[in-house]
Amino acid sequence: MRLTKDEARILSEAMEEYKYKVVASNSSYKELGLFNKLHDLQHKLEIFGDDKRRYGRTSQDDLNDLFVRFAKQNKL
């Protein structure tokens, strides 16, 4: 399975919320260093999702535009 840059950015944003909730909910995850590993995964997704073609643009690069673009591309 391959991810698009938009999908990677969406997953990265989801990881931002999720990593705090999952590590706080289970103390054994803290011992495993799960937070750091999730943070590293989030960083990889951010780097992959960075679309260099959008540098310098003032529109179509925020999260709302990303969701609209993703929804239009994945209509059923």
mmCIF file of N, CA, C and O in Angstrom:
data_model
loop_
_atom_site.group_PDB
_atom_site.id
_atom_site.type_symbol
_atom_site.label_atom_id
_atom_site.label_comp_id
_atom_site.label_asym_id
_atom_site.label_seq_id
_atom_site.Cartn_x
_atom_site.Cartn_y
_atom_site.Cartn_z
ATOM 1 N N MET A 1 0.842 -1.176 0.000
ATOM 2 C CA MET A 1 0.000 0.000 0.000
ATOM 3 C C MET A 1 0.888 1.240 0.000
ATOM 4 O O MET A 1 1.856 1.322 0.740
ATOM 5 N N ARG A 2 0.546 2.172 -0.840
ATOM 6 C CA ARG A 2 1.305 3.413 -0.922
ATOM 7 C C ARG A 2 0.472 4.566 -0.389
ATOM 8 O O ARG A 2 -0.743 4.600 -0.579
ATOM 9 N N LEU A 3 1.136 5.518 0.222
ATOM 10 C CA LEU A 3 0.473 6.699 0.744
ATOM 11 C C LEU A 3 0.781 7.892 -0.149
ATOM 12 O O LEU A 3 1.896 8.036 -0.634
ATOM 13 N N THR A 4 -0.215 8.745 -0.317
ATOM 14 C CA THR A 4 0.025 10.007 -0.998
ATOM 15 C C THR A 4 0.544 11.009 0.023
ATOM 16 O O THR A 4 0.485 10.773 1.237
ATOM 17 N N LYS A 5 1.023 12.136 -0.451
ATOM 18 C CA LYS A 5 1.498 13.172 0.456
ATOM 19 C C LYS A 5 0.359 13.697 1.322
ATOM 20 O O LYS A 5 0.551 13.958 2.506
ATOM 21 N N ASP A 6 -0.824 13.837 0.737
ATOM 22 C CA ASP A 6 -1.976 14.301 1.513
ATOM 23 C C ASP A 6 -2.345 13.303 2.600
ATOM 24 O O ASP A 6 -2.632 13.682 3.735
ATOM 25 N N GLU A 7 -2.331 12.022 2.276
ATOM 26 C CA GLU A 7 -2.650 10.994 3.272
ATOM 27 C C GLU A 7 -1.618 10.990 4.397
ATOM 28 O O GLU A 7 -1.969 10.833 5.571
ATOM 29 N N ALA A 8 -0.371 11.186 4.067
ATOM 30 C CA ALA A 8 0.685 11.230 5.083
ATOM 31 C C ALA A 8 0.479 12.420 6.010
ATOM 32 O O ALA A 8 0.669 12.304 7.228
ATOM 33 N N ARG A 9 0.075 13.557 5.464
ATOM 34 C CA ARG A 9 -0.170 14.733 6.302
ATOM 35 C C ARG A 9 -1.357 14.511 7.227
ATOM 36 O O ARG A 9 -1.336 14.916 8.389
ATOM 37 N N ILE A 10 -2.405 13.851 6.722
ATOM 38 C CA ILE A 10 -3.579 13.572 7.552
ATOM 39 C C ILE A 10 -3.198 12.623 8.691
ATOM 40 O O ILE A 10 -3.570 12.835 9.853
ATOM 41 N N LEU A 11 -2.448 11.582 8.380
ATOM 42 C CA LEU A 11 -2.007 10.647 9.420
ATOM 43 C C LEU A 11 -1.089 11.329 10.436
ATOM 44 O O LEU A 11 -1.152 11.044 11.629
ATOM 45 N N SER A 12 -0.266 12.228 9.978
ATOM 46 C CA SER A 12 0.618 12.958 10.881
ATOM 47 C C SER A 12 -0.183 13.801 11.866
ATOM 48 O O SER A 12 0.124 13.839 13.064
ATOM 49 N N GLU A 13 -1.211 14.460 11.375
ATOM 50 C CA GLU A 13 -2.070 15.258 12.253
ATOM 51 C C GLU A 13 -2.815 14.375 13.246
ATOM 52 O O GLU A 13 -2.990 14.745 14.402
ATOM 53 N N ALA A 14 -3.253 13.204 12.807
ATOM 54 C CA ALA A 14 -3.936 12.269 13.702
ATOM 55 C C ALA A 14 -2.975 11.762 14.781
ATOM 56 O O ALA A 14 -3.367 11.583 15.935
ATOM 57 N N MET A 15 -1.736 11.517 14.397
ATOM 58 C CA MET A 15 -0.736 11.055 15.359
ATOM 59 C C MET A 15 -0.467 12.093 16.440
ATOM 60 O O MET A 15 -0.159 11.736 17.579
ATOM 61 N N GLU A 16 -0.574 13.360 16.085
ATOM 62 C CA GLU A 16 -0.344 14.434 17.049
ATOM 63 C C GLU A 16 -1.283 14.287 18.249
ATOM 64 O O GLU A 16 -0.862 14.422 19.393
ATOM 65 N N GLU A 17 -2.549 13.990 18.013
ATOM 66 C CA GLU A 17 -3.516 13.782 19.085
ATOM 67 C C GLU A 17 -3.359 12.413 19.734
ATOM 68 O O GLU A 17 -3.392 12.271 20.948
ATOM 69 N N TYR A 18 -3.212 11.405 18.921
ATOM 70 C CA TYR A 18 -3.270 10.017 19.374
ATOM 71 C C TYR A 18 -2.123 9.647 20.305
ATOM 72 O O TYR A 18 -2.331 8.945 21.293
ATOM 73 N N LYS A 19 -0.920 10.113 20.032
ATOM 74 C CA LYS A 19 0.236 9.665 20.805
ATOM 75 C C LYS A 19 0.123 10.033 22.284
ATOM 76 O O LYS A 19 0.526 9.265 23.140
ATOM 77 N N TYR A 20 -0.480 11.175 22.599
ATOM 78 C CA TYR A 20 -0.639 11.563 23.995
ATOM 79 C C TYR A 20 -1.685 10.701 24.689
ATOM 80 O O TYR A 20 -1.498 10.274 25.823
ATOM 81 N N LYS A 21 -2.794 10.442 23.997
ATOM 82 C CA LYS A 21 -3.878 9.669 24.592
ATOM 83 C C LYS A 21 -3.487 8.218 24.835
ATOM 84 O O LYS A 21 -3.782 7.660 25.884
ATOM 85 N N VAL A 22 -2.818 7.600 23.873
ATOM 86 C CA VAL A 22 -2.492 6.183 24.014
ATOM 87 C C VAL A 22 -1.424 5.948 25.079
ATOM 88 O O VAL A 22 -1.505 4.985 25.836
ATOM 89 N N VAL A 23 -0.464 6.810 25.178
ATOM 90 C CA VAL A 23 0.603 6.623 26.163
ATOM 91 C C VAL A 23 0.079 6.925 27.566
ATOM 92 O O VAL A 23 0.437 6.235 28.527
ATOM 93 N N ALA A 24 -0.802 7.901 27.698
ATOM 94 C CA ALA A 24 -1.359 8.231 29.008
ATOM 95 C C ALA A 24 -2.315 7.144 29.500
ATOM 96 O O ALA A 24 -2.491 6.975 30.707
ATOM 97 N N SER A 25 -2.914 6.384 28.597
ATOM 98 C CA SER A 25 -3.906 5.397 28.993
ATOM 99 C C SER A 25 -3.283 4.104 29.529
ATOM 100 O O SER A 25 -3.951 3.335 30.192
ATOM 101 N N ASN A 26 -1.999 3.856 29.267
ATOM 102 C CA ASN A 26 -1.395 2.599 29.687
ATOM 103 C C ASN A 26 0.045 2.860 30.125
ATOM 104 O O ASN A 26 0.878 3.296 29.332
ATOM 105 N N SER A 27 0.325 2.566 31.382
ATOM 106 C CA SER A 27 1.663 2.864 31.911
ATOM 107 C C SER A 27 2.738 1.943 31.327
ATOM 108 O O SER A 27 3.909 2.312 31.288
ATOM 109 N N SER A 28 2.373 0.759 30.872
ATOM 110 C CA SER A 28 3.394 -0.128 30.304
ATOM 111 C C SER A 28 3.914 0.412 28.974
ATOM 112 O O SER A 28 5.032 0.100 28.571
ATOM 113 N N TYR A 29 3.118 1.231 28.294
ATOM 114 C CA TYR A 29 3.585 1.850 27.050
ATOM 115 C C TYR A 29 4.706 2.841 27.319
ATOM 116 O O TYR A 29 5.599 3.019 26.501
ATOM 117 N N LYS A 30 4.649 3.496 28.486
ATOM 118 C CA LYS A 30 5.713 4.437 28.842
ATOM 119 C C LYS A 30 7.040 3.709 28.992
ATOM 120 O O LYS A 30 8.086 4.194 28.581
ATOM 121 N N GLU A 31 6.982 2.530 29.598
ATOM 122 C CA GLU A 31 8.201 1.744 29.805
ATOM 123 C C GLU A 31 8.808 1.289 28.481
ATOM 124 O O GLU A 31 10.016 1.138 28.361
ATOM 125 N N LEU A 32 7.959 1.039 27.489
ATOM 126 C CA LEU A 32 8.446 0.601 26.182
ATOM 127 C C LEU A 32 9.002 1.749 25.340
ATOM 128 O O LEU A 32 9.601 1.514 24.297
ATOM 129 N N GLY A 33 8.778 2.970 25.784
ATOM 130 C CA GLY A 33 9.227 4.129 25.007
ATOM 131 C C GLY A 33 8.356 4.371 23.789
ATOM 132 O O GLY A 33 8.824 4.866 22.767
ATOM 133 N N LEU A 34 7.076 4.025 23.907
ATOM 134 C CA LEU A 34 6.163 4.129 22.777
ATOM 135 C C LEU A 34 5.981 5.569 22.311
ATOM 136 O O LEU A 34 5.888 5.830 21.113
ATOM 137 N N PHE A 35 5.970 6.513 23.261
ATOM 138 C CA PHE A 35 5.769 7.910 22.876
ATOM 139 C C PHE A 35 6.851 8.366 21.908
ATOM 140 O O PHE A 35 6.562 8.983 20.886
ATOM 141 N N ASN A 36 8.101 8.039 22.203
ATOM 142 C CA ASN A 36 9.199 8.456 21.328
ATOM 143 C C ASN A 36 9.094 7.804 19.958
ATOM 144 O O ASN A 36 9.381 8.432 18.938
ATOM 145 N N LYS A 37 8.671 6.540 19.933
ATOM 146 C CA LYS A 37 8.530 5.841 18.661
ATOM 147 C C LYS A 37 7.385 6.417 17.842
ATOM 148 O O LYS A 37 7.494 6.564 16.613
ATOM 149 N N LEU A 38 6.280 6.766 18.502
ATOM 150 C CA LEU A 38 5.166 7.396 17.791
ATOM 151 C C LEU A 38 5.562 8.778 17.292
ATOM 152 O O LEU A 38 5.158 9.196 16.208
ATOM 153 N N HIS A 39 6.356 9.483 18.094
ATOM 154 C CA HIS A 39 6.832 10.803 17.680
ATOM 155 C C HIS A 39 7.732 10.683 16.444
ATOM 156 O O HIS A 39 7.630 11.494 15.518
ATOM 157 N N ASP A 40 8.595 9.673 16.429
ATOM 158 C CA ASP A 40 9.459 9.447 15.260
ATOM 159 C C ASP A 40 8.628 9.122 14.019
ATOM 160 O O ASP A 40 8.925 9.600 12.926
ATOM 161 N N LEU A 41 7.594 8.289 14.202
ATOM 162 C CA LEU A 41 6.711 7.958 13.083
ATOM 163 C C LEU A 41 5.992 9.201 12.573
ATOM 164 O O LEU A 41 5.895 9.419 11.364
ATOM 165 N N GLN A 42 5.531 10.030 13.490
ATOM 166 C CA GLN A 42 4.870 11.271 13.097
ATOM 167 C C GLN A 42 5.832 12.159 12.313
ATOM 168 O O GLN A 42 5.457 12.752 11.296
ATOM 169 N N HIS A 43 7.064 12.238 12.747
ATOM 170 C CA HIS A 43 8.064 13.057 12.061
ATOM 171 C C HIS A 43 8.319 12.540 10.644
ATOM 172 O O HIS A 43 8.419 13.317 9.690
ATOM 173 N N LYS A 44 8.403 11.214 10.485
ATOM 174 C CA LYS A 44 8.588 10.625 9.152
ATOM 175 C C LYS A 44 7.413 10.956 8.240
ATOM 176 O O LYS A 44 7.595 11.259 7.057
ATOM 177 N N LEU A 45 6.197 10.885 8.798
ATOM 178 C CA LEU A 45 5.012 11.212 8.005
ATOM 179 C C LEU A 45 5.007 12.687 7.611
ATOM 180 O O LEU A 45 4.614 13.042 6.504
ATOM 181 N N GLU A 46 5.431 13.556 8.532
ATOM 182 C CA GLU A 46 5.501 14.990 8.222
ATOM 183 C C GLU A 46 6.488 15.257 7.094
ATOM 184 O O GLU A 46 6.215 16.036 6.184
ATOM 185 N N ILE A 47 7.639 14.622 7.165
ATOM 186 C CA ILE A 47 8.658 14.831 6.137
ATOM 187 C C ILE A 47 8.165 14.317 4.787
ATOM 188 O O ILE A 47 8.304 14.979 3.764
ATOM 189 N N PHE A 48 7.577 13.113 4.775
ATOM 190 C CA PHE A 48 7.068 12.560 3.522
ATOM 191 C C PHE A 48 5.915 13.406 2.980
ATOM 192 O O PHE A 48 5.794 13.596 1.771
ATOM 193 N N GLY A 49 5.067 13.927 3.852
ATOM 194 C CA GLY A 49 3.903 14.696 3.427
ATOM 195 C C GLY A 49 4.213 16.121 3.021
ATOM 196 O O GLY A 49 3.346 16.845 2.536
ATOM 197 N N ASP A 50 5.450 16.536 3.202
ATOM 198 C CA ASP A 50 5.843 17.901 2.849
ATOM 199 C C ASP A 50 5.893 18.017 1.327
ATOM 200 O O ASP A 50 6.746 17.421 0.671
ATOM 201 N N ASP A 51 4.964 18.779 0.780
ATOM 202 C CA ASP A 51 4.857 18.931 -0.671
ATOM 203 C C ASP A 51 5.581 20.208 -1.082
ATOM 204 O O ASP A 51 5.086 21.315 -0.884
ATOM 205 N N LYS A 52 6.750 20.063 -1.628
ATOM 206 C CA LYS A 52 7.586 21.218 -1.974
ATOM 207 C C LYS A 52 6.986 22.067 -3.091
ATOM 208 O O LYS A 52 7.347 23.215 -3.265
ATOM 209 N N ARG A 53 6.036 21.494 -3.815
ATOM 210 C CA ARG A 53 5.379 22.276 -4.872
ATOM 211 C C ARG A 53 4.484 23.357 -4.298
ATOM 212 O O ARG A 53 4.112 24.297 -4.989
ATOM 213 N N ARG A 54 4.124 23.251 -3.032
ATOM 214 C CA ARG A 54 3.217 24.214 -2.416
ATOM 215 C C ARG A 54 3.940 25.337 -1.687
ATOM 216 O O ARG A 54 3.321 26.196 -1.096
ATOM 217 N N TYR A 55 5.257 25.344 -1.691
ATOM 218 C CA TYR A 55 6.004 26.434 -1.060
ATOM 219 C C TYR A 55 5.710 27.738 -1.791
ATOM 220 O O TYR A 55 5.678 27.781 -3.009
ATOM 221 N N GLY A 56 5.536 28.781 -1.025
ATOM 222 C CA GLY A 56 5.302 30.091 -1.610
ATOM 223 C C GLY A 56 3.841 30.371 -1.885
ATOM 224 O O GLY A 56 3.479 31.504 -2.155
ATOM 225 N N ARG A 57 3.011 29.380 -1.811
ATOM 226 C CA ARG A 57 1.582 29.601 -2.028
ATOM 227 C C ARG A 57 0.946 30.038 -0.722
ATOM 228 O O ARG A 57 1.303 29.583 0.356
ATOM 229 N N THR A 58 -0.019 30.906 -0.845
ATOM 230 C CA THR A 58 -0.710 31.371 0.354
ATOM 231 C C THR A 58 -2.030 30.649 0.556
ATOM 232 O O THR A 58 -2.674 30.812 1.571
ATOM 233 N N SER A 59 -2.443 29.862 -0.414
ATOM 234 C CA SER A 59 -3.690 29.124 -0.259
ATOM 235 C C SER A 59 -3.474 27.663 -0.622
ATOM 236 O O SER A 59 -2.453 27.288 -1.183
ATOM 237 N N GLN A 60 -4.433 26.848 -0.289
ATOM 238 C CA GLN A 60 -4.462 25.425 -0.594
ATOM 239 C C GLN A 60 -3.358 24.643 0.110
ATOM 240 O O GLN A 60 -2.958 23.591 -0.353
ATOM 241 N N ASP A 61 -2.875 25.154 1.225
ATOM 242 C CA ASP A 61 -1.841 24.423 1.946
ATOM 243 C C ASP A 61 -2.189 24.205 3.413
ATOM 244 O O ASP A 61 -1.456 23.544 4.120
ATOM 245 N N ASP A 62 -3.310 24.745 3.888
ATOM 246 C CA ASP A 62 -3.647 24.508 5.284
ATOM 247 C C ASP A 62 -4.443 23.210 5.419
ATOM 248 O O ASP A 62 -4.777 22.548 4.442
ATOM 249 N N LEU A 63 -4.723 22.829 6.647
ATOM 250 C CA LEU A 63 -5.350 21.536 6.917
ATOM 251 C C LEU A 63 -6.758 21.442 6.327
ATOM 252 O O LEU A 63 -7.154 20.387 5.816
ATOM 253 N N ASN A 64 -7.507 22.530 6.387
ATOM 254 C CA ASN A 64 -8.857 22.524 5.823
ATOM 255 C C ASN A 64 -8.819 22.261 4.318
ATOM 256 O O ASN A 64 -9.597 21.452 3.800
ATOM 257 N N ASP A 65 -7.935 22.920 3.606
ATOM 258 C CA ASP A 65 -7.797 22.688 2.164
ATOM 259 C C ASP A 65 -7.357 21.252 1.880
ATOM 260 O O ASP A 65 -7.781 20.650 0.896
ATOM 261 N N LEU A 66 -6.527 20.720 2.749
ATOM 262 C CA LEU A 66 -6.081 19.345 2.606
ATOM 263 C C LEU A 66 -7.262 18.379 2.701
ATOM 264 O O LEU A 66 -7.401 17.467 1.886
ATOM 265 N N PHE A 67 -8.145 18.588 3.687
ATOM 266 C CA PHE A 67 -9.303 17.715 3.839
ATOM 267 C C PHE A 67 -10.252 17.825 2.652
ATOM 268 O O PHE A 67 -10.779 16.823 2.179
ATOM 269 N N VAL A 68 -10.459 19.027 2.150
ATOM 270 C CA VAL A 68 -11.332 19.216 0.986
ATOM 271 C C VAL A 68 -10.748 18.503 -0.227
ATOM 272 O O VAL A 68 -11.454 17.799 -0.956
ATOM 273 N N ARG A 69 -9.458 18.667 -0.455
ATOM 274 C CA ARG A 69 -8.793 18.030 -1.582
ATOM 275 C C ARG A 69 -8.860 16.505 -1.461
ATOM 276 O O ARG A 69 -9.142 15.796 -2.428
ATOM 277 N N PHE A 70 -8.660 16.000 -0.262
ATOM 278 C CA PHE A 70 -8.700 14.554 -0.031
ATOM 279 C C PHE A 70 -10.110 14.010 -0.265
ATOM 280 O O PHE A 70 -10.270 12.949 -0.881
ATOM 281 N N ALA A 71 -11.125 14.714 0.201
ATOM 282 C CA ALA A 71 -12.504 14.267 0.032
ATOM 283 C C ALA A 71 -12.899 14.253 -1.438
ATOM 284 O O ALA A 71 -13.576 13.331 -1.907
ATOM 285 N N LYS A 72 -12.470 15.249 -2.197
ATOM 286 C CA LYS A 72 -12.797 15.302 -3.629
ATOM 287 C C LYS A 72 -12.114 14.173 -4.401
ATOM 288 O O LYS A 72 -12.685 13.608 -5.329
ATOM 289 N N GLN A 73 -10.902 13.837 -4.010
ATOM 290 C CA GLN A 73 -10.156 12.797 -4.712
ATOM 291 C C GLN A 73 -10.682 11.402 -4.401
ATOM 292 O O GLN A 73 -10.488 10.480 -5.167
ATOM 293 N N ASN A 74 -11.357 11.237 -3.268
ATOM 294 C CA ASN A 74 -11.783 9.918 -2.840
ATOM 295 C C ASN A 74 -13.294 9.779 -2.784
ATOM 296 O O ASN A 74 -13.831 9.125 -1.885
ATOM 297 N N LYS A 75 -13.974 10.369 -3.736
ATOM 298 C CA LYS A 75 -15.421 10.209 -3.803
ATOM 299 C C LYS A 75 -15.757 8.788 -4.221
ATOM 300 O O LYS A 75 -15.029 8.158 -4.978
ATOM 301 N N LEU A 76 -16.889 8.310 -3.736
ATOM 302 C CA LEU A 76 -17.340 6.968 -4.151
ATOM 303 C C LEU A 76 -18.253 7.036 -5.326
ATOM 304 O O LEU A 76 -18.950 7.904 -5.588
#
